[in-house]
Amino acid sequence: GDSVTQMEGPVTLSEEAFLTINCTYTATGYPSLFWYVQYPGEGLQLLLKATKADDKGSNKGFEATYRKETTSFHLEKGSVQVSDSAVYFCALSDRGSTLGRLYFGRGTQLTVWP
Amino acid sequence: GAGVSQSPSNKVTEKGKDVELRCDPISGHTALYWYRQSLGQGLEFLIYFQGNSAPDKSGLPSDRFSAERTGGSVSTLTIQRTQQEDSAVYLCASSQGPGGHDGELFFGEGSRLTVL
């Protein structure tokens, strides 16, 4: 079945450090891939997405490239800020399904220190 | 409304009691999802509504869990005879269509359930 595996946290970085959060997936169809972010005290919100192989999603300085050959969608940011402290979730949906259900990873807690 | 609204935000109950959790989606969104977020477990899918029908109930963990949606809008998740393992944050999300394709899911802040 469809599933997502992302690196376990917590991840602790100093401000301006480089961030990578690994995400790999298993899908039987043709998935769309997403990163959602949950800031403290807020609901999950979409950070970026990619709907086909080799697409790059980007937002707020974060990027992730849909790699079909490695079944990966790693999240990167060149210089993190304290305000990026949050929980990050990788997710996929099967475009071949009519249900639109998202499969989420377990989440990675990121803490950025000044 | 402006966003997805869930109530109550916090609920503490005793084992064996029934609880109802409410979700008011964004106006006009036809798709509605319930997820459960347990400590260290990530997000667990529970049920999906398209309009008032539920084409995917596969995530409901037991027959103690049920959900309904009326008028294509508000949804209620009911947990009967609560158990301690039901303690979690219950998240509701909505989208204009089946959100998991190209669309975006909009999440509420969740209802935190604690079963003593």
PDB file of C-alpha atoms in Angstrom:
ATOM      1  CA  GLY A   1       0.000   0.000   0.000  1.00  0.00           C
ATOM      2  CA  ASP A   2       0.859   3.658  -0.115  1.00  0.00           C
ATOM      3  CA  SER A   3       3.125   4.981   2.641  1.00  0.00           C
ATOM      4  CA  VAL A   4       5.605   7.682   3.540  1.00  0.00           C
ATOM      5  CA  THR A   5       8.755   7.378   5.632  1.00  0.00           C
ATOM      6  CA  GLN A   6      10.475  10.483   6.899  1.00  0.00           C
ATOM      7  CA  MET A   7      13.504  10.960   9.070  1.00  0.00           C
ATOM      8  CA  GLU A   8      12.848  10.934  12.757  1.00  0.00           C
ATOM      9  CA  GLY A   9      13.536  13.978  14.811  1.00  0.00           C
ATOM     10  CA  PRO A  10      13.956  16.006  16.676  1.00  0.00           C
ATOM     11  CA  VAL A  11      16.262  18.110  14.546  1.00  0.00           C
ATOM     12  CA  THR A  12      18.029  20.984  16.281  1.00  0.00           C
ATOM     13  CA  LEU A  13      19.922  23.601  14.276  1.00  0.00           C
ATOM     14  CA  SER A  14      21.462  26.997  14.740  1.00  0.00           C
ATOM     15  CA  GLU A  15      20.076  29.920  12.796  1.00  0.00           C
ATOM     16  CA  GLU A  16      21.392  30.122   9.202  1.00  0.00           C
ATOM     17  CA  ALA A  17      22.283  26.425   9.129  1.00  0.00           C
ATOM     18  CA  PHE A  18      21.368  24.210   6.176  1.00  0.00           C
ATOM     19  CA  LEU A  19      18.348  21.950   6.621  1.00  0.00           C
ATOM     20  CA  THR A  20      17.528  18.613   5.047  1.00  0.00           C
ATOM     21  CA  ILE A  21      14.605  16.444   6.124  1.00  0.00           C
ATOM     22  CA  ASN A  22      14.534  13.158   4.250  1.00  0.00           C
ATOM     23  CA  CYS A  23      11.319  11.660   2.914  1.00  0.00           C
ATOM     24  CA  THR A  24      10.838   8.508   0.871  1.00  0.00           C
ATOM     25  CA  TYR A  25       7.608   7.019  -0.339  1.00  0.00           C
ATOM     26  CA  THR A  26       5.959   3.847  -1.546  1.00  0.00           C
ATOM     27  CA  ALA A  27       3.044   4.158  -3.931  1.00  0.00           C
ATOM     28  CA  THR A  28       1.203   1.828  -6.268  1.00  0.00           C
ATOM     29  CA  GLY A  29      -0.060   4.602  -8.531  1.00  0.00           C
ATOM     30  CA  TYR A  30       1.119   8.038  -9.554  1.00  0.00           C
ATOM     31  CA  PRO A  31       1.385  10.094  -6.404  1.00  0.00           C
ATOM     32  CA  SER A  32       1.375  13.779  -5.800  1.00  0.00           C
ATOM     33  CA  LEU A  33       3.793  14.723  -3.022  1.00  0.00           C
ATOM     34  CA  PHE A  34       3.426  17.350  -0.333  1.00  0.00           C
ATOM     35  CA  TRP A  35       5.155  18.916   2.637  1.00  0.00           C
ATOM     36  CA  TYR A  36       2.897  20.253   5.362  1.00  0.00           C
ATOM     37  CA  VAL A  37       4.058  22.310   8.335  1.00  0.00           C
ATOM     38  CA  GLN A  38       2.543  22.687  11.785  1.00  0.00           C
ATOM     39  CA  TYR A  39       3.694  25.752  13.697  1.00  0.00           C
ATOM     40  CA  PRO A  40       3.227  25.762  17.482  1.00  0.00           C
ATOM     41  CA  GLY A  41      -0.426  26.249  18.385  1.00  0.00           C
ATOM     42  CA  GLU A  42      -1.595  26.221  14.772  1.00  0.00           C
ATOM     43  CA  GLY A  43      -3.176  23.755  12.366  1.00  0.00           C
ATOM     44  CA  LEU A  44      -1.288  21.999   9.604  1.00  0.00           C
ATOM     45  CA  GLN A  45      -0.788  24.050   6.492  1.00  0.00           C
ATOM     46  CA  LEU A  46       0.542  23.221   3.070  1.00  0.00           C
ATOM     47  CA  LEU A  47       4.161  24.292   2.607  1.00  0.00           C
ATOM     48  CA  LEU A  48       4.837  23.029  -0.926  1.00  0.00           C
ATOM     49  CA  LYS A  49       3.847  20.354  -3.391  1.00  0.00           C
ATOM     50  CA  ALA A  50       4.914  18.563  -6.571  1.00  0.00           C
ATOM     51  CA  THR A  51       2.559  16.627  -8.784  1.00  0.00           C
ATOM     52  CA  LYS A  52       4.862  14.803 -11.207  1.00  0.00           C
ATOM     53  CA  ALA A  53       8.365  13.446 -11.465  1.00  0.00           C
ATOM     54  CA  ASP A  54      11.195  16.017 -11.578  1.00  0.00           C
ATOM     55  CA  ASP A  55       8.887  18.818 -10.431  1.00  0.00           C
ATOM     56  CA  LYS A  56      10.331  21.087  -7.765  1.00  0.00           C
ATOM     57  CA  GLY A  57       8.037  22.571  -5.156  1.00  0.00           C
ATOM     58  CA  SER A  58       9.183  25.706  -3.371  1.00  0.00           C
ATOM     59  CA  ASN A  59       7.859  28.168  -0.816  1.00  0.00           C
ATOM     60  CA  LYS A  60       9.307  30.415   1.911  1.00  0.00           C
ATOM     61  CA  GLY A  61      12.850  29.398   0.957  1.00  0.00           C
ATOM     62  CA  PHE A  62      12.074  25.679   1.257  1.00  0.00           C
ATOM     63  CA  GLU A  63      12.454  23.351  -1.724  1.00  0.00           C
ATOM     64  CA  ALA A  64      11.766  19.720  -2.507  1.00  0.00           C
ATOM     65  CA  THR A  65      12.225  17.824  -5.769  1.00  0.00           C
ATOM     66  CA  TYR A  66      10.073  14.853  -6.781  1.00  0.00           C
ATOM     67  CA  ARG A  67      12.578  12.061  -7.546  1.00  0.00           C
ATOM     68  CA  LYS A  68      10.844   9.068  -9.041  1.00  0.00           C
ATOM     69  CA  GLU A  69      14.046   7.069  -9.484  1.00  0.00           C
ATOM     70  CA  THR A  70      14.812   7.232  -5.760  1.00  0.00           C
ATOM     71  CA  THR A  71      11.168   7.568  -4.631  1.00  0.00           C
ATOM     72  CA  SER A  72      12.150  10.584  -2.564  1.00  0.00           C
ATOM     73  CA  PHE A  73      10.950  14.104  -1.809  1.00  0.00           C
ATOM     74  CA  HIS A  74      13.532  15.562   0.562  1.00  0.00           C
ATOM     75  CA  LEU A  75      12.875  18.982   2.078  1.00  0.00           C
ATOM     76  CA  GLU A  76      15.734  21.490   2.042  1.00  0.00           C
ATOM     77  CA  LYS A  77      16.381  25.049   3.087  1.00  0.00           C
ATOM     78  CA  GLY A  78      19.677  26.824   2.730  1.00  0.00           C
ATOM     79  CA  SER A  79      19.461  29.034   5.802  1.00  0.00           C
ATOM     80  CA  VAL A  80      16.947  28.331   8.536  1.00  0.00           C
ATOM     81  CA  GLN A  81      15.453  30.937  10.850  1.00  0.00           C
ATOM     82  CA  VAL A  82      14.093  30.694  14.367  1.00  0.00           C
ATOM     83  CA  SER A  83      10.624  31.178  12.893  1.00  0.00           C
ATOM     84  CA  ASP A  84      11.011  27.899  10.966  1.00  0.00           C
ATOM     85  CA  SER A  85      10.741  25.953  14.226  1.00  0.00           C
ATOM     86  CA  ALA A  86       7.788  23.628  13.651  1.00  0.00           C
ATOM     87  CA  VAL A  87       6.800  20.056  12.870  1.00  0.00           C
ATOM     88  CA  TYR A  88       7.157  19.079   9.213  1.00  0.00           C
ATOM     89  CA  PHE A  89       5.098  16.320   7.603  1.00  0.00           C
ATOM     90  CA  CYS A  90       5.751  14.650   4.276  1.00  0.00           C
ATOM     91  CA  ALA A  91       2.632  13.316   2.535  1.00  0.00           C
ATOM     92  CA  LEU A  92       1.454  11.695  -0.677  1.00  0.00           C
ATOM     93  CA  SER A  93      -1.760  11.065  -2.496  1.00  0.00           C
ATOM     94  CA  ASP A  94      -2.459   8.557  -5.223  1.00  0.00           C
ATOM     95  CA  ARG A  95      -3.607  10.447  -8.289  1.00  0.00           C
ATOM     96  CA  GLY A  96      -5.088   7.215  -9.602  1.00  0.00           C
ATOM     97  CA  SER A  97      -7.564   7.161  -6.748  1.00  0.00           C
ATOM     98  CA  THR A  98     -10.766   9.176  -6.688  1.00  0.00           C
ATOM     99  CA  LEU A  99     -10.639   9.512  -2.938  1.00  0.00           C
ATOM    100  CA  GLY A 100      -7.947  12.135  -2.541  1.00  0.00           C
ATOM    101  CA  ARG A 101      -6.793  10.727   0.751  1.00  0.00           C
ATOM    102  CA  LEU A 102      -3.361  11.864   1.959  1.00  0.00           C
ATOM    103  CA  TYR A 103      -0.875   9.487   3.550  1.00  0.00           C
ATOM    104  CA  PHE A 104       1.332  11.269   6.069  1.00  0.00           C
ATOM    105  CA  GLY A 105       4.699  10.511   7.559  1.00  0.00           C
ATOM    106  CA  ARG A 106       5.200  10.671  11.305  1.00  0.00           C
ATOM    107  CA  GLY A 107       6.459  14.233  11.296  1.00  0.00           C
ATOM    108  CA  THR A 108       9.841  15.749  12.085  1.00  0.00           C
ATOM    109  CA  GLN A 109      10.198  18.293  14.862  1.00  0.00           C
ATOM    110  CA  LEU A 110      12.589  21.124  13.927  1.00  0.00           C
ATOM    111  CA  THR A 111      13.948  23.535  16.516  1.00  0.00           C
ATOM    112  CA  VAL A 112      16.123  26.442  15.417  1.00  0.00           C
ATOM    113  CA  TRP A 113      18.180  28.307  18.020  1.00  0.00           C
ATOM    114  CA  PRO A 114      19.319  31.914  17.579  1.00  0.00           C
TER     115      PRO A 114
ATOM    116  CA  GLY B   1     -16.215  30.622   7.582  1.00  0.00           C
ATOM    117  CA  ALA B   2     -12.691  31.931   7.282  1.00  0.00           C
ATOM    118  CA  GLY B   3     -11.097  28.644   8.213  1.00  0.00           C
ATOM    119  CA  VAL B   4     -11.856  25.156   9.461  1.00  0.00           C
ATOM    120  CA  SER B   5     -13.318  25.374  12.939  1.00  0.00           C
ATOM    121  CA  GLN B   6     -13.246  22.505  15.427  1.00  0.00           C
ATOM    122  CA  SER B   7     -14.845  22.168  18.813  1.00  0.00           C
ATOM    123  CA  PRO B   8     -14.177  21.557  21.581  1.00  0.00           C
ATOM    124  CA  SER B   9     -10.516  22.456  21.476  1.00  0.00           C
ATOM    125  CA  ASN B  10      -9.925  20.346  24.565  1.00  0.00           C
ATOM    126  CA  LYS B  11     -11.981  17.540  26.038  1.00  0.00           C
ATOM    127  CA  VAL B  12     -11.222  15.497  29.122  1.00  0.00           C
ATOM    128  CA  THR B  13     -13.487  12.542  29.717  1.00  0.00           C
ATOM    129  CA  GLU B  14     -13.678   9.415  31.790  1.00  0.00           C
ATOM    130  CA  LYS B  15     -13.156   5.979  30.337  1.00  0.00           C
ATOM    131  CA  GLY B  16     -16.427   4.544  29.089  1.00  0.00           C
ATOM    132  CA  LYS B  17     -18.104   7.869  28.315  1.00  0.00           C
ATOM    133  CA  ASP B  18     -19.179   8.924  24.824  1.00  0.00           C
ATOM    134  CA  VAL B  19     -17.747  12.041  23.178  1.00  0.00           C
ATOM    135  CA  GLU B  20     -18.687  14.107  20.150  1.00  0.00           C
ATOM    136  CA  LEU B  21     -16.238  16.231  18.220  1.00  0.00           C
ATOM    137  CA  ARG B  22     -17.448  18.813  15.754  1.00  0.00           C
ATOM    138  CA  CYS B  23     -15.940  20.165  12.562  1.00  0.00           C
ATOM    139  CA  ASP B  24     -17.187  23.165  10.605  1.00  0.00           C
ATOM    140  CA  PRO B  25     -15.354  23.208   7.256  1.00  0.00           C
ATOM    141  CA  ILE B  26     -14.620  26.146   5.005  1.00  0.00           C
ATOM    142  CA  SER B  27     -17.789  27.247   3.250  1.00  0.00           C
ATOM    143  CA  GLY B  28     -18.136  25.613  -0.163  1.00  0.00           C
ATOM    144  CA  HIS B  29     -15.637  22.832   0.477  1.00  0.00           C
ATOM    145  CA  THR B  30     -17.196  19.540  -0.555  1.00  0.00           C
ATOM    146  CA  ALA B  31     -14.479  17.214   0.754  1.00  0.00           C
ATOM    147  CA  LEU B  32     -13.959  16.690   4.478  1.00  0.00           C
ATOM    148  CA  TYR B  33     -11.428  14.493   6.243  1.00  0.00           C
ATOM    149  CA  TRP B  34     -10.866  13.354   9.810  1.00  0.00           C
ATOM    150  CA  TYR B  35      -7.381  12.415  10.969  1.00  0.00           C
ATOM    151  CA  ARG B  36      -6.003  11.430  14.360  1.00  0.00           C
ATOM    152  CA  GLN B  37      -2.639  12.610  15.636  1.00  0.00           C
ATOM    153  CA  SER B  38      -1.206  10.553  18.450  1.00  0.00           C
ATOM    154  CA  LEU B  39       2.078  11.248  20.196  1.00  0.00           C
ATOM    155  CA  GLY B  40       4.867   9.758  18.133  1.00  0.00           C
ATOM    156  CA  GLN B  41       2.446   8.185  15.663  1.00  0.00           C
ATOM    157  CA  GLY B  42       1.996  10.854  13.029  1.00  0.00           C
ATOM    158  CA  LEU B  43      -1.319  11.442  11.322  1.00  0.00           C
ATOM    159  CA  GLU B  44      -3.698   8.519  11.046  1.00  0.00           C
ATOM    160  CA  PHE B  45      -6.512   8.751   8.477  1.00  0.00           C
ATOM    161  CA  LEU B  46      -9.979   8.046   9.864  1.00  0.00           C
ATOM    162  CA  ILE B  47     -12.665   8.922   7.331  1.00  0.00           C
ATOM    163  CA  TYR B  48     -13.349  10.952   4.183  1.00  0.00           C
ATOM    164  CA  PHE B  49     -16.599  12.628   3.168  1.00  0.00           C
ATOM    165  CA  GLN B  50     -17.527  13.867  -0.275  1.00  0.00           C
ATOM    166  CA  GLY B  51     -20.678  15.862   0.297  1.00  0.00           C
ATOM    167  CA  ASN B  52     -22.736  13.916   2.813  1.00  0.00           C
ATOM    168  CA  SER B  53     -21.519  10.485   1.785  1.00  0.00           C
ATOM    169  CA  ALA B  54     -18.451   8.722   3.124  1.00  0.00           C
ATOM    170  CA  PRO B  55     -16.776   6.763   0.322  1.00  0.00           C
ATOM    171  CA  ASP B  56     -13.818   5.924   2.515  1.00  0.00           C
ATOM    172  CA  LYS B  57     -14.351   4.822   6.107  1.00  0.00           C
ATOM    173  CA  SER B  58     -11.406   2.472   6.086  1.00  0.00           C
ATOM    174  CA  GLY B  59      -9.475   4.295   8.787  1.00  0.00           C
ATOM    175  CA  LEU B  60     -12.032   4.091  11.575  1.00  0.00           C
ATOM    176  CA  PRO B  61     -10.227   1.976  14.189  1.00  0.00           C
ATOM    177  CA  SER B  62     -13.269   0.208  15.636  1.00  0.00           C
ATOM    178  CA  ASP B  63     -17.059   0.193  15.611  1.00  0.00           C
ATOM    179  CA  ARG B  64     -16.967   2.563  18.584  1.00  0.00           C
ATOM    180  CA  PHE B  65     -16.049   5.297  16.102  1.00  0.00           C
ATOM    181  CA  SER B  66     -18.625   6.826  13.772  1.00  0.00           C
ATOM    182  CA  ALA B  67     -18.978  10.047  11.844  1.00  0.00           C
ATOM    183  CA  GLU B  68     -21.662  11.855   9.966  1.00  0.00           C
ATOM    184  CA  ARG B  69     -21.945  14.941   7.845  1.00  0.00           C
ATOM    185  CA  THR B  70     -25.155  16.818   7.285  1.00  0.00           C
ATOM    186  CA  GLY B  71     -26.063  19.392   4.660  1.00  0.00           C
ATOM    187  CA  GLY B  72     -22.691  18.905   3.045  1.00  0.00           C
ATOM    188  CA  SER B  73     -21.203  21.049   5.786  1.00  0.00           C
ATOM    189  CA  VAL B  74     -20.746  20.329   9.491  1.00  0.00           C
ATOM    190  CA  SER B  75     -19.378  16.937  10.513  1.00  0.00           C
ATOM    191  CA  THR B  76     -19.497  15.173  13.853  1.00  0.00           C
ATOM    192  CA  LEU B  77     -17.104  12.432  14.947  1.00  0.00           C
ATOM    193  CA  THR B  78     -18.530  10.304  17.738  1.00  0.00           C
ATOM    194  CA  ILE B  79     -16.511   7.974  19.933  1.00  0.00           C
ATOM    195  CA  GLN B  80     -18.563   5.642  22.103  1.00  0.00           C
ATOM    196  CA  ARG B  81     -17.335   4.011  25.301  1.00  0.00           C
ATOM    197  CA  THR B  82     -14.036   5.839  25.154  1.00  0.00           C
ATOM    198  CA  GLN B  83     -10.819   4.043  26.030  1.00  0.00           C
ATOM    199  CA  GLN B  84      -7.493   5.486  27.152  1.00  0.00           C
ATOM    200  CA  GLU B  85      -5.928   4.616  23.798  1.00  0.00           C
ATOM    201  CA  ASP B  86      -8.403   7.010  22.160  1.00  0.00           C
ATOM    202  CA  SER B  87      -6.493   9.923  23.680  1.00  0.00           C
ATOM    203  CA  ALA B  88      -5.139  11.966  20.785  1.00  0.00           C
ATOM    204  CA  VAL B  89      -5.624  15.154  18.813  1.00  0.00           C
ATOM    205  CA  TYR B  90      -8.430  14.745  16.286  1.00  0.00           C
ATOM    206  CA  LEU B  91      -7.891  16.865  13.197  1.00  0.00           C
ATOM    207  CA  CYS B  92     -10.426  17.864  10.604  1.00  0.00           C
ATOM    208  CA  ALA B  93      -9.533  19.110   7.138  1.00  0.00           C
ATOM    209  CA  SER B  94     -11.525  20.283   4.153  1.00  0.00           C
ATOM    210  CA  SER B  95     -10.879  20.974   0.490  1.00  0.00           C
ATOM    211  CA  GLN B  96     -12.784  22.119  -2.558  1.00  0.00           C
ATOM    212  CA  GLY B  97     -12.657  18.682  -4.158  1.00  0.00           C
ATOM    213  CA  PRO B  98     -10.745  15.525  -3.369  1.00  0.00           C
ATOM    214  CA  GLY B  99      -7.864  17.474  -1.919  1.00  0.00           C
ATOM    215  CA  GLY B 100      -5.117  14.961  -2.208  1.00  0.00           C
ATOM    216  CA  HIS B 101      -4.601  15.292  -5.950  1.00  0.00           C
ATOM    217  CA  ASP B 102      -3.596  18.791  -6.921  1.00  0.00           C
ATOM    218  CA  GLY B 103      -5.544  20.574  -4.287  1.00  0.00           C
ATOM    219  CA  GLU B 104      -4.744  21.613  -0.770  1.00  0.00           C
ATOM    220  CA  LEU B 105      -6.195  20.395   2.493  1.00  0.00           C
ATOM    221  CA  PHE B 106      -7.062  23.088   5.009  1.00  0.00           C
ATOM    222  CA  PHE B 107      -6.767  21.863   8.579  1.00  0.00           C
ATOM    223  CA  GLY B 108      -8.414  22.978  11.752  1.00  0.00           C
ATOM    224  CA  GLU B 109      -6.434  23.347  14.970  1.00  0.00           C
ATOM    225  CA  GLY B 110      -7.753  20.067  16.274  1.00  0.00           C
ATOM    226  CA  SER B 111      -9.641  18.739  19.265  1.00  0.00           C
ATOM    227  CA  ARG B 112      -7.413  17.320  21.975  1.00  0.00           C
ATOM    228  CA  LEU B 113      -9.110  14.379  23.664  1.00  0.00           C
ATOM    229  CA  THR B 114      -7.840  13.009  26.955  1.00  0.00           C
ATOM    230  CA  VAL B 115      -9.450   9.864  28.356  1.00  0.00           C
ATOM    231  CA  LEU B 116      -8.740   9.284  32.028  1.00  0.00           C
TER     232      LEU B 116
END
